[in-house]
Coordinates of C-alpha atoms in Angstrom, one line a residue:
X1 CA 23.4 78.3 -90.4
X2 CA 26.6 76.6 -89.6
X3 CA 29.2 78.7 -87.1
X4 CA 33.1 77.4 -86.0
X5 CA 31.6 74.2 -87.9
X6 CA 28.4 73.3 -85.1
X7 CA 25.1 74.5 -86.1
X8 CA 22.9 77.5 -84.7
X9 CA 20.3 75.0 -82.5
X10 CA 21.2 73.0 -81.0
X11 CA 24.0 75.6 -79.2
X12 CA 24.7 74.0 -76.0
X13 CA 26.9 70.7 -77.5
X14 CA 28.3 73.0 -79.7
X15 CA 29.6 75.8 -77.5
X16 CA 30.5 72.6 -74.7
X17 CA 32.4 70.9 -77.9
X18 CA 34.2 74.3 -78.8
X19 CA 35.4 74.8 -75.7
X20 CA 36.6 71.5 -74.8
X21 CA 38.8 71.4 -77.9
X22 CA 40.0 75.0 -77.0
X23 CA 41.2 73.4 -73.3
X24 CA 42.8 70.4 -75.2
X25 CA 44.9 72.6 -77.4
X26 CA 45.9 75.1 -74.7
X27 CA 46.8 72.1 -72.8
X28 CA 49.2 71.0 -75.6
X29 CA 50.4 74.1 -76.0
X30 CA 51.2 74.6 -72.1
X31 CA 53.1 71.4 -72.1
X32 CA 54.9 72.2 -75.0
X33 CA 56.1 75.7 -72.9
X34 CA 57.0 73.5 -69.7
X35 CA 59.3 71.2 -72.1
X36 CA 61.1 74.3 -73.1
X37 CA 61.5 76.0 -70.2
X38 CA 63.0 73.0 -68.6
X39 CA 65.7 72.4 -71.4
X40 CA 66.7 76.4 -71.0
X41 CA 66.9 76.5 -67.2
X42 CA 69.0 72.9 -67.5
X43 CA 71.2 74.9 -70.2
X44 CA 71.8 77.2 -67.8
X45 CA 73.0 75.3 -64.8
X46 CA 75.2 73.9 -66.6
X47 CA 76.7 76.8 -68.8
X48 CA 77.4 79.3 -66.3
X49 CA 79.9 78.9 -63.2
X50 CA 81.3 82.4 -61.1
X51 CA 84.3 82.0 -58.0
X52 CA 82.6 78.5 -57.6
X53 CA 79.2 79.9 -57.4
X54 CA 76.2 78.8 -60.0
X55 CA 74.1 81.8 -61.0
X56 CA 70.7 81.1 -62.7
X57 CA 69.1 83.2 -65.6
X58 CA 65.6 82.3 -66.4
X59 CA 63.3 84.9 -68.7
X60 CA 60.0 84.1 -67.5
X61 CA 58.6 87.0 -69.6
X62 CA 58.7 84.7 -72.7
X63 CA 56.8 81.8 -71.1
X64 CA 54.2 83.6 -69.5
X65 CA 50.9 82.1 -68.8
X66 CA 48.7 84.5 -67.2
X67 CA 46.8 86.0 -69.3
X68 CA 45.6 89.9 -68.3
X69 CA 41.7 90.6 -68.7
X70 CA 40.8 94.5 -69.0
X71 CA 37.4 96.2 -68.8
X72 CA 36.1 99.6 -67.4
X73 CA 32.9 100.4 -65.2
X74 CA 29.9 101.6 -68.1
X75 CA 27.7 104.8 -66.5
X76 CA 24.5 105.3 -68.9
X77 CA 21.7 107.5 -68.9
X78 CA 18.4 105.4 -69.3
X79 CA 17.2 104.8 -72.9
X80 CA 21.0 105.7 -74.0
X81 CA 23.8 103.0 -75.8
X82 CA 26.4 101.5 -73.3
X83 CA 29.4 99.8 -74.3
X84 CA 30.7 96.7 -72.7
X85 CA 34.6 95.9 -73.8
X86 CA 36.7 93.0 -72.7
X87 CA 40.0 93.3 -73.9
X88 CA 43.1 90.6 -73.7
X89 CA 46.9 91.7 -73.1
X90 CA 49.8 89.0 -75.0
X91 CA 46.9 87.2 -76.2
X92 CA 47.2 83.2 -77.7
X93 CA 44.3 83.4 -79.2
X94 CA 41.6 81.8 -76.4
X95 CA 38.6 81.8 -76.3
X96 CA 37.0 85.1 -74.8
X97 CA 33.0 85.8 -73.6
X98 CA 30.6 87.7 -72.2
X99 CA 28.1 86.9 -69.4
X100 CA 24.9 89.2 -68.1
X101 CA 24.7 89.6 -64.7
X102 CA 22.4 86.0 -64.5
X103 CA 25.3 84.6 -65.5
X104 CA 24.3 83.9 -69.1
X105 CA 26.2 83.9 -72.3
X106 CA 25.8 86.9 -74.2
X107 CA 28.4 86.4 -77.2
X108 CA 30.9 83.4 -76.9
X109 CA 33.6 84.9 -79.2
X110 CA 31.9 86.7 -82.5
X111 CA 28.6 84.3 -81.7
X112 CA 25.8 85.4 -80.0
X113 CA 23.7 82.9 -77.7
X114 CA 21.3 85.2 -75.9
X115 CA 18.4 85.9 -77.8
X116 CA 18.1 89.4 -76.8
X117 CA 18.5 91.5 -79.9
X118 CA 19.7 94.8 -78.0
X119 CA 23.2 93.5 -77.8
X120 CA 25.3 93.5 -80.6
X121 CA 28.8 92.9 -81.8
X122 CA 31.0 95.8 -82.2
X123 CA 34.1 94.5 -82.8
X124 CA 35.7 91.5 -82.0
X125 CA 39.5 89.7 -82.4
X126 CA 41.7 87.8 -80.3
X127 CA 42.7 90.7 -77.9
X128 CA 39.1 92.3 -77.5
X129 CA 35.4 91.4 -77.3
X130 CA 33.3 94.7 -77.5
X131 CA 29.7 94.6 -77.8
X132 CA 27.0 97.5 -77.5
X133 CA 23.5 97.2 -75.4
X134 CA 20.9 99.9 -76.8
X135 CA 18.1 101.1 -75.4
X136 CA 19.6 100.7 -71.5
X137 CA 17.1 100.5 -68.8
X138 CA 16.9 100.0 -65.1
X139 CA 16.7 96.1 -65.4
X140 CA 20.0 96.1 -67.3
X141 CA 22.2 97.6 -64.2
X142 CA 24.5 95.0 -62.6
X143 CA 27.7 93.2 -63.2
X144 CA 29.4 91.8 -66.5
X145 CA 31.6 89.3 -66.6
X146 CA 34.5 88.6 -69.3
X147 CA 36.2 85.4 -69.4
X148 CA 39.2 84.0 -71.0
X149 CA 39.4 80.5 -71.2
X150 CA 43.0 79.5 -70.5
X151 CA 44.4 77.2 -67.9
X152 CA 43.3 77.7 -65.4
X153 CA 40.4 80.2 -66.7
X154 CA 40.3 83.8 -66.0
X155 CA 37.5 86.1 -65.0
X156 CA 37.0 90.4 -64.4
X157 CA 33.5 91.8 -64.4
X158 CA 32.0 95.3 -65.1
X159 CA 29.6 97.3 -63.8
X160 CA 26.5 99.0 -65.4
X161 CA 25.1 102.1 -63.5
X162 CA 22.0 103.3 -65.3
X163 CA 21.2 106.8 -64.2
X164 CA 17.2 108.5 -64.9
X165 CA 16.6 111.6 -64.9
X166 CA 14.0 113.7 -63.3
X167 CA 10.5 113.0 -65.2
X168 CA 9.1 115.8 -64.0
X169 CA 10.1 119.5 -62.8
X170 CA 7.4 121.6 -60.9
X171 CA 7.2 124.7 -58.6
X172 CA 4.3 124.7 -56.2
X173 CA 4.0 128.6 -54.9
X174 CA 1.7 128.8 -51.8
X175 CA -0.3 132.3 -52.9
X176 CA -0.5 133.2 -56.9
X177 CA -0.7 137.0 -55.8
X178 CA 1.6 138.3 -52.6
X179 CA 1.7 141.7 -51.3
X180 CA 4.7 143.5 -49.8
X181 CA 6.1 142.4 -46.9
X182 CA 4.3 139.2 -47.0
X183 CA 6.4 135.9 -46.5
X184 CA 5.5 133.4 -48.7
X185 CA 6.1 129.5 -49.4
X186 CA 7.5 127.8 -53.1
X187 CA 8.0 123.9 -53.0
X188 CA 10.2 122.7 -56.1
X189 CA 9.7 118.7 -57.0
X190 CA 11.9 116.9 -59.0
X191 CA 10.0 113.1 -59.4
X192 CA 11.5 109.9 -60.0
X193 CA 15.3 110.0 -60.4
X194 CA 18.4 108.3 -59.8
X195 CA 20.6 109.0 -58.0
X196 CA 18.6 111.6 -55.7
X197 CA 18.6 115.2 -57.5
X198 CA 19.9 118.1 -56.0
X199 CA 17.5 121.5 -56.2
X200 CA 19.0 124.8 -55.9
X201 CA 16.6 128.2 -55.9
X202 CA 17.2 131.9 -57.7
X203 CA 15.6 134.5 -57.6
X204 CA 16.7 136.4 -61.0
X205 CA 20.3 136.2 -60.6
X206 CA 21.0 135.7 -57.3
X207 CA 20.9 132.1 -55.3
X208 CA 19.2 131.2 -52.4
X209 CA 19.2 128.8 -49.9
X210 CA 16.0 126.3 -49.8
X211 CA 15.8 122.7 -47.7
X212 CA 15.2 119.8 -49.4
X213 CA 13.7 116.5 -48.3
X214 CA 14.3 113.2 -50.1
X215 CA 12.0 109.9 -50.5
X216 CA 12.7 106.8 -51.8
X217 CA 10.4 104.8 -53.7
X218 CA 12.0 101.5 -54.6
X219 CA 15.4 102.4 -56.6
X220 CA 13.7 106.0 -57.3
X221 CA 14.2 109.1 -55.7
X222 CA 11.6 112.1 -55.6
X223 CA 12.9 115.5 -54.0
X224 CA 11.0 118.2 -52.6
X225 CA 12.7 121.7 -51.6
X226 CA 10.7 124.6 -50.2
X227 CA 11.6 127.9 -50.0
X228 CA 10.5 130.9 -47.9
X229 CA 10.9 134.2 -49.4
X230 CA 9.4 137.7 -48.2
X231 CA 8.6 139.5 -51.1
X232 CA 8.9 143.4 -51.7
X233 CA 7.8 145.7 -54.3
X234 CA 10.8 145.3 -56.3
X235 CA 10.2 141.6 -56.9
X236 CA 7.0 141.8 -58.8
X237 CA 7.6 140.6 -62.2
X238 CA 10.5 138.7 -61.0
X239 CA 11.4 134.9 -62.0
X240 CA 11.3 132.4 -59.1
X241 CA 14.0 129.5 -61.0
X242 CA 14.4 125.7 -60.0
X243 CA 17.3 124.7 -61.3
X244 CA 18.2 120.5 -61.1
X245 CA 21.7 119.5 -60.8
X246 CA 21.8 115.8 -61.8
X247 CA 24.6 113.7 -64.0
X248 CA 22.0 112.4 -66.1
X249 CA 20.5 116.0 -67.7
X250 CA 21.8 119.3 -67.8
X251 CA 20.4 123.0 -67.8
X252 CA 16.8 121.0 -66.5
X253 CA 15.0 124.1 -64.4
X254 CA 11.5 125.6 -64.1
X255 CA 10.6 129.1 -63.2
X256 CA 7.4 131.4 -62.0
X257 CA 7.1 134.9 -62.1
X258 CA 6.4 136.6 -59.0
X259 CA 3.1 138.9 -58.8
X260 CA 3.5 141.4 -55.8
X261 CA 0.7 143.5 -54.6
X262 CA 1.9 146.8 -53.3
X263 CA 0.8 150.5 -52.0
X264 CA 1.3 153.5 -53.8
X265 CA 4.3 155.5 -54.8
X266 CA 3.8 159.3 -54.8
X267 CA 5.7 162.1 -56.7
X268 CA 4.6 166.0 -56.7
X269 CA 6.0 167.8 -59.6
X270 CA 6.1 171.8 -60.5
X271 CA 4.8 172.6 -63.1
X272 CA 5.0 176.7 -63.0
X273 CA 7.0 178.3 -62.1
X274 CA 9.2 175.9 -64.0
X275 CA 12.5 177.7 -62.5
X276 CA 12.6 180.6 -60.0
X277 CA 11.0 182.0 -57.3
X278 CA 7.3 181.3 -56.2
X279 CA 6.4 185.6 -55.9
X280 CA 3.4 187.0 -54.4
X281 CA 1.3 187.7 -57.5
X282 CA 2.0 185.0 -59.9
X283 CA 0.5 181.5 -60.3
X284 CA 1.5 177.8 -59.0
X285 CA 0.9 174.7 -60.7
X286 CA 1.4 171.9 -59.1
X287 CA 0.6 167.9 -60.7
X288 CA 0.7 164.6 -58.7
X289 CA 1.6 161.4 -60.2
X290 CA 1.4 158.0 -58.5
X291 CA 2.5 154.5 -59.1
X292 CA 1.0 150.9 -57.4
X293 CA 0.0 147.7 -57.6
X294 CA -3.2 147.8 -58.5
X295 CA -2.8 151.4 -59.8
X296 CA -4.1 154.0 -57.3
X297 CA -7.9 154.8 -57.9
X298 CA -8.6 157.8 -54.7
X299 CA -6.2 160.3 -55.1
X300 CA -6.5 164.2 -53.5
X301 CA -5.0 167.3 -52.2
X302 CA -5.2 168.9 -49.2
X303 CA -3.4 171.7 -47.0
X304 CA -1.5 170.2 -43.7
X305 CA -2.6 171.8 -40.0
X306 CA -4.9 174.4 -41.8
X307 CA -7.9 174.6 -44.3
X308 CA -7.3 175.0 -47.9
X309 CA -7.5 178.1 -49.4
X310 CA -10.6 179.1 -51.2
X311 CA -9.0 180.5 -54.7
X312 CA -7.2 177.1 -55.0
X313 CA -8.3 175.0 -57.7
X314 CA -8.5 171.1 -57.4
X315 CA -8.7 168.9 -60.7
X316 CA -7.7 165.6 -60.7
X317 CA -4.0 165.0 -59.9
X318 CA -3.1 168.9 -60.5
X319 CA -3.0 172.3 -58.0
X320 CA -3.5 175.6 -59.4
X321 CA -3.1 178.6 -57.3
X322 CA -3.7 181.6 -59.9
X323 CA -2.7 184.6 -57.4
X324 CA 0.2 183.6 -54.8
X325 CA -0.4 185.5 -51.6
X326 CA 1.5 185.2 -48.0
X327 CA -1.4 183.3 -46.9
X328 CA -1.1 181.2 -48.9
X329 CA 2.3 179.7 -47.1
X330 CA 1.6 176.0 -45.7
X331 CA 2.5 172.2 -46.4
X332 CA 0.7 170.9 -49.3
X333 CA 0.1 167.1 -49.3
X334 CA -1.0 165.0 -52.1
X335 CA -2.5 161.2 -51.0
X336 CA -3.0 158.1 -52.9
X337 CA -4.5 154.6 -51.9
X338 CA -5.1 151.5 -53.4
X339 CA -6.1 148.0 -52.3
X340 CA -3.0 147.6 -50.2
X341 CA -2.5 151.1 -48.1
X342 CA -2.1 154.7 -48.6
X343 CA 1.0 157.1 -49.5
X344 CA 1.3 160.9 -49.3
X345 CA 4.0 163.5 -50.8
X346 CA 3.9 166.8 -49.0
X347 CA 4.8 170.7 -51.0
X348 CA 6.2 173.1 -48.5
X349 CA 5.5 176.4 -50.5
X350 CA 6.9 180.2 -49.2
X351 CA 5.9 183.0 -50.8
X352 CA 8.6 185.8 -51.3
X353 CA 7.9 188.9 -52.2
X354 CA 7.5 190.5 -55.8
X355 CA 11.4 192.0 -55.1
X356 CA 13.0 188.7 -53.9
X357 CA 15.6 187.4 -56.1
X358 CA 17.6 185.1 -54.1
X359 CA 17.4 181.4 -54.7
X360 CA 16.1 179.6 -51.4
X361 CA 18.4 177.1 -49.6
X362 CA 16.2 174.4 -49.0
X363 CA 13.6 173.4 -51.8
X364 CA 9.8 173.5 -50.8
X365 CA 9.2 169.8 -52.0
X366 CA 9.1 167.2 -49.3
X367 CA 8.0 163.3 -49.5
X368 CA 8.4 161.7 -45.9
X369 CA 7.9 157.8 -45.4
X370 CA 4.5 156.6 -44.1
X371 CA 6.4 154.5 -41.3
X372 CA 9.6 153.1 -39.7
X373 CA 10.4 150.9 -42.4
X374 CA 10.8 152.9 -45.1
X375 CA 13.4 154.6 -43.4
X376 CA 17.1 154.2 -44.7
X377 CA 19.7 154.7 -41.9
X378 CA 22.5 153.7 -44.4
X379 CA 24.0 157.3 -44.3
X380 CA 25.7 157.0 -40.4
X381 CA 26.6 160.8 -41.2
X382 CA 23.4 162.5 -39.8
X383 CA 19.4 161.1 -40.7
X384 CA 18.4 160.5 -44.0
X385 CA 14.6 160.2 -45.3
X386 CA 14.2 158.1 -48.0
X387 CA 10.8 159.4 -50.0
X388 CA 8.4 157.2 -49.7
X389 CA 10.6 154.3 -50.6
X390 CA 11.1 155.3 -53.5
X391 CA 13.6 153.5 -55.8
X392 CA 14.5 156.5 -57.9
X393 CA 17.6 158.2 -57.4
X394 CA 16.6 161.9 -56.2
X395 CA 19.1 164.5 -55.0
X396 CA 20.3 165.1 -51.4
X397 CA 20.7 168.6 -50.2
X398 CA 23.0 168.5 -46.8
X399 CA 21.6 170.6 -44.0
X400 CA 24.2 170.9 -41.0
X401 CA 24.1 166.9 -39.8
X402 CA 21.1 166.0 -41.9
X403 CA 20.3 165.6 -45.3
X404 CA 16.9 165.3 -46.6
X405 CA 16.2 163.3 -50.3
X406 CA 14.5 166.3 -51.7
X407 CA 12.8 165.5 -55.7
X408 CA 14.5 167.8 -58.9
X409 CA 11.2 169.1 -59.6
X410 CA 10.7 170.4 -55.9
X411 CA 10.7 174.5 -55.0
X412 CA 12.2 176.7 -52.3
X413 CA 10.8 178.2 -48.8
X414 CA 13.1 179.6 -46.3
X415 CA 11.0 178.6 -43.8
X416 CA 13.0 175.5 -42.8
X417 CA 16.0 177.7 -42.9
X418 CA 14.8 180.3 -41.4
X419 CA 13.7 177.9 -38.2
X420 CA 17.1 176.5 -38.2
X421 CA 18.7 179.8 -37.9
X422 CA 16.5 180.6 -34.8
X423 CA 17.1 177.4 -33.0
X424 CA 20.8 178.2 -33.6
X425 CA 20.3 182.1 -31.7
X426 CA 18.1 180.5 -28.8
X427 CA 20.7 177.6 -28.1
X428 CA 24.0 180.2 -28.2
X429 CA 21.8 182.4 -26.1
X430 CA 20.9 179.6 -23.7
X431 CA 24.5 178.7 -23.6
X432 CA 25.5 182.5 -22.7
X433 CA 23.0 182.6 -19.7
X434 CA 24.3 179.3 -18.1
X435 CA 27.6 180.0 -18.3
X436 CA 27.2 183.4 -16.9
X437 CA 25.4 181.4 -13.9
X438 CA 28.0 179.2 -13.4
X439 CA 30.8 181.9 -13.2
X440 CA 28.3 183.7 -10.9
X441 CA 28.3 180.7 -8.5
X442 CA 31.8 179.9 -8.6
X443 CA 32.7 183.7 -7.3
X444 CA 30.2 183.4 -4.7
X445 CA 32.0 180.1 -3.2
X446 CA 35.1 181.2 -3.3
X447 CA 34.0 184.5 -1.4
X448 CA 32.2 182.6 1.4
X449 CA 34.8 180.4 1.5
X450 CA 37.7 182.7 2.5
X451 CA 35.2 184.6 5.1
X452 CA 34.3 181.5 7.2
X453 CA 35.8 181.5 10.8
X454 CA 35.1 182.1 14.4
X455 CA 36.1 185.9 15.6
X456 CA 36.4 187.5 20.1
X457 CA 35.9 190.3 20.9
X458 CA 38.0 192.5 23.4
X459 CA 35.8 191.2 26.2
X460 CA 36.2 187.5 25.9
X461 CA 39.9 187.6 26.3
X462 CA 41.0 185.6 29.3
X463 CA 38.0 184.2 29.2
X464 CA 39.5 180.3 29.1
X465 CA 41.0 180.5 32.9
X466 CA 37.5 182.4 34.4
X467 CA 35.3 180.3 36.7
X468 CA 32.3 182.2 35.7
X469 CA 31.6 185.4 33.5
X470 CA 32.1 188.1 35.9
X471 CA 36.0 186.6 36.9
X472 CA 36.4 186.6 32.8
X473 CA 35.6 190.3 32.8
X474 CA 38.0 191.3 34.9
X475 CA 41.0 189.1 33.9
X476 CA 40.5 190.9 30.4
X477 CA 43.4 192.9 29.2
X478 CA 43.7 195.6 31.5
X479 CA 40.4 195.1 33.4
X480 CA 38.6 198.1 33.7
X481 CA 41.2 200.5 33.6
X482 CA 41.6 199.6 29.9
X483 CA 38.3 199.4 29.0
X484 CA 38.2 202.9 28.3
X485 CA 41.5 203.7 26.3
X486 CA 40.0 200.5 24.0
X487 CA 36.1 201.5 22.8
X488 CA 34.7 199.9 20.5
X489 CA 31.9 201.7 18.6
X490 CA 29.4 200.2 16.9
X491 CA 27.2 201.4 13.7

């Protein structure tokens, strides 16, 4: 094969001969431009004269003989194509190549030296050299160098970044089963990539904050980032995502699904009287339902502060009281337990009498928490009791400064409101009696106060200037002849 008139192999005297008869004509050429430029800047001396003055006009833009070189930094993702360009501004058509970063020749105008196949010629004239390398990988990363042979020769390099993604994406979670409350530990790795990754955690839709740590194996990267999460009932089921931000992928993330363990939820429902009052005479029903991880297995009735009553009937999950009766009257609780703990929902049922028409004020049903936690103190208005922690929405009835989460299905007893109005008539009665007492005690000081003093007597006057008692006596207003128009009688 015969190329630019030299054979393939040998190359070396070719390219040597190619390139020495490119310096010889760019050499002719350059003198050739120095000639010219001589015989216009002599023209010009000597054609233009101002107020005795010579003024010289030489266009060096026409005789220029730099020569610009252009190229552009190449980023590639490993495996990918990158593109190395050298490009020529006014070019005179010399010679242009391309070097690796050993400083071999990849392609010496449109010929190709270098044996390795992965580069090939894209395009080439005298203004640009461009030439693709497929198949990128780490080894490949380094500087480029085009050069244009002119006088004296000119150089500009590119650089190759090769960029490798993560090869592998896993989440680590320190217990495959949680229960509530418990804090537990996820590590997230992303193995093997350059530049270092960066991990970020969600937890469905919302981020969270994790800390990473990053080593360095040769020119290699693996991060770790563990996060700590304390888990509740609401996130069972939940998807734990890794998510990889790195320029060389996109969208790259894992997830795990949360499994939380956690106690049971109770609910008492009514079932008759479905709406109304409970009346002395006519049946209750009663059915509890309750919800857990793992589902509740034990659940029972029983009758708060008091035995339960012997006509009630027990089966399963439901209550039936066929005959209401005033004795009947009490706090009905209904517990569940699982694996994890145990939850309750209390009835308060009042029986009215067969006549009673009015709708009670309070509902019957109550569900209190079984400890601090599950207490919401969100409403700043008066204390509210969430119901067991429940996360349905249930109805708040307002009672003076406190409202109680009371369940739709729940029935009425006055007994709460009857003991709130009884608290209110011993407090305004308290309040009467002490501020009776008070008023009682402030007349008594004033009247002590206004008969405080020291009071004589007829006798003791001229009683200051007496030596002794007797002398006192008779220096009294009108000594003894007095004594008797002034008596003093005492009762």
């Amino acid at each position: 094969m015969v190329h630019g008139g030299c054979s393939a192999v040998p190359i070396e005297p070719c390219v040597h001969a190619l390139l020495n008869s490119s310096v010889k004509d760019r050499n002719v050429v350059t003198n050739q431009r120095d000639t010219r430029l001589q015989q216009r800047q002599h023209a010009s001396k000597n054609e233009q004269e101002l107020d005795g003055k010579f003024l010289h006009f030489v266009r060096f833009d026409e005789f220029r003989d730099g020569q610009n070189l252009v190229t552009e930094d190449v980023t590639v993702v490993e495996g990918d194509v990158a593109t190395i360009s050298c490009r020529v501004k006014n070019s005179d058509d010399s010679v242009i190549q391309l070097l690796n970063p050993n400083r071999q020749t990849i392609y010496f105008r449109d010929f190709r030296p270098l044996k390795d196949s992965r580069f090939q010629l894209v395009n080439f004239s005298n203004s640009e050299l461009r030439v693709s390398l497929t198949n990128v990988s780490i080894s490949d990363e380094g500087r480029y160098f085009c050069q244009l042979y002119t006088d004296p020769p000119q150089e500009i390099y590119t650089t190759i970044t090769v960029l490798v993604p993560p090869r592998n994406l896993v989440i680590d979670i320190q217990k495959e089963i949680a229960v509530e409350g418990e804090e537990i530990e996820l590590n997230c790795t992303a193995m093997a990539s350059r530049p270092a990754t960066t991990i970020r955690w969600f937890k469905g839709n919302k981020e969270l904050t994790g800390k990473s740590e990053v080593e360095q194996w040769s020119d290699m990267y693996t991060v770790t980032s563990q996060l700590l999460l304390k888990v509740g009932r609401e996130d069972d089921g939940v998807p734990v995502i890794c998510l990889v931000d790195h320029p060389a992928v996109k969208d790259l993330q894992t997830q795990r699904y949360l499994e939380v363990m956690y106690k049971p939820q109770v609910r008492v429902s009514q079932n008759y009287p479905v709406q109304g009052l409970t009346r002395e005479g006519e049946p209750l029903e009663l059915t509890c339902a309750a919800f857990g991880k793992p589902q509740p297995t034990d659940m029972r009735w029983l009758r708060v502060d008091d035995e339960m009553p012997q006509h009630v009937v027990v089966s399963g999950s439901n209550l039936l009281i066929s005959n209401l009766n005033k004795t009947d009257n009490g706090t009905y609780r209904c517990e569940a337990s699982n694996a994890v703990g145990k939850s309750h929902a209390d009835y308060m049922l009042f029986v009215y009498d067969t006549t009673a028409t009015t709708e009670p004020a309070v509902h019957g049903f109550t569900q209190l928490p079984n400890s601090a936690e599950e207490l919401d103190y969100g409403d700043l208005s008066g204390t509210r009791v969430l119901l067991n922690a429940s996360t349905e929405a249930l109805p708040t009835v307002q009672l003076s400064n406190a409202s109680v989460a009371l369940h739709p299905d729940s029935r009425a007893g006055e007994e709460g409101s009857i003991r709130s109005v009884d608290h209110a008539v011993v407090g305004g009665v308290v309040a009467v009696v002490v501020f009776a007492m008070l008023c009682l005690l402030i007349i008594l000081g004033r009247y002590f106060a206004r008969h405080k003093g020291t009071y004589f007597t007829h006798e003791a006057k001229g009683a200051d200037d007496a030596a002794d008692a007797d002398t006192a006596i008779i220096n009294a207003e009108g000594g003894q002849n007095n004594s008797e128009e002034k008596k003093e009688y005492f009762i």
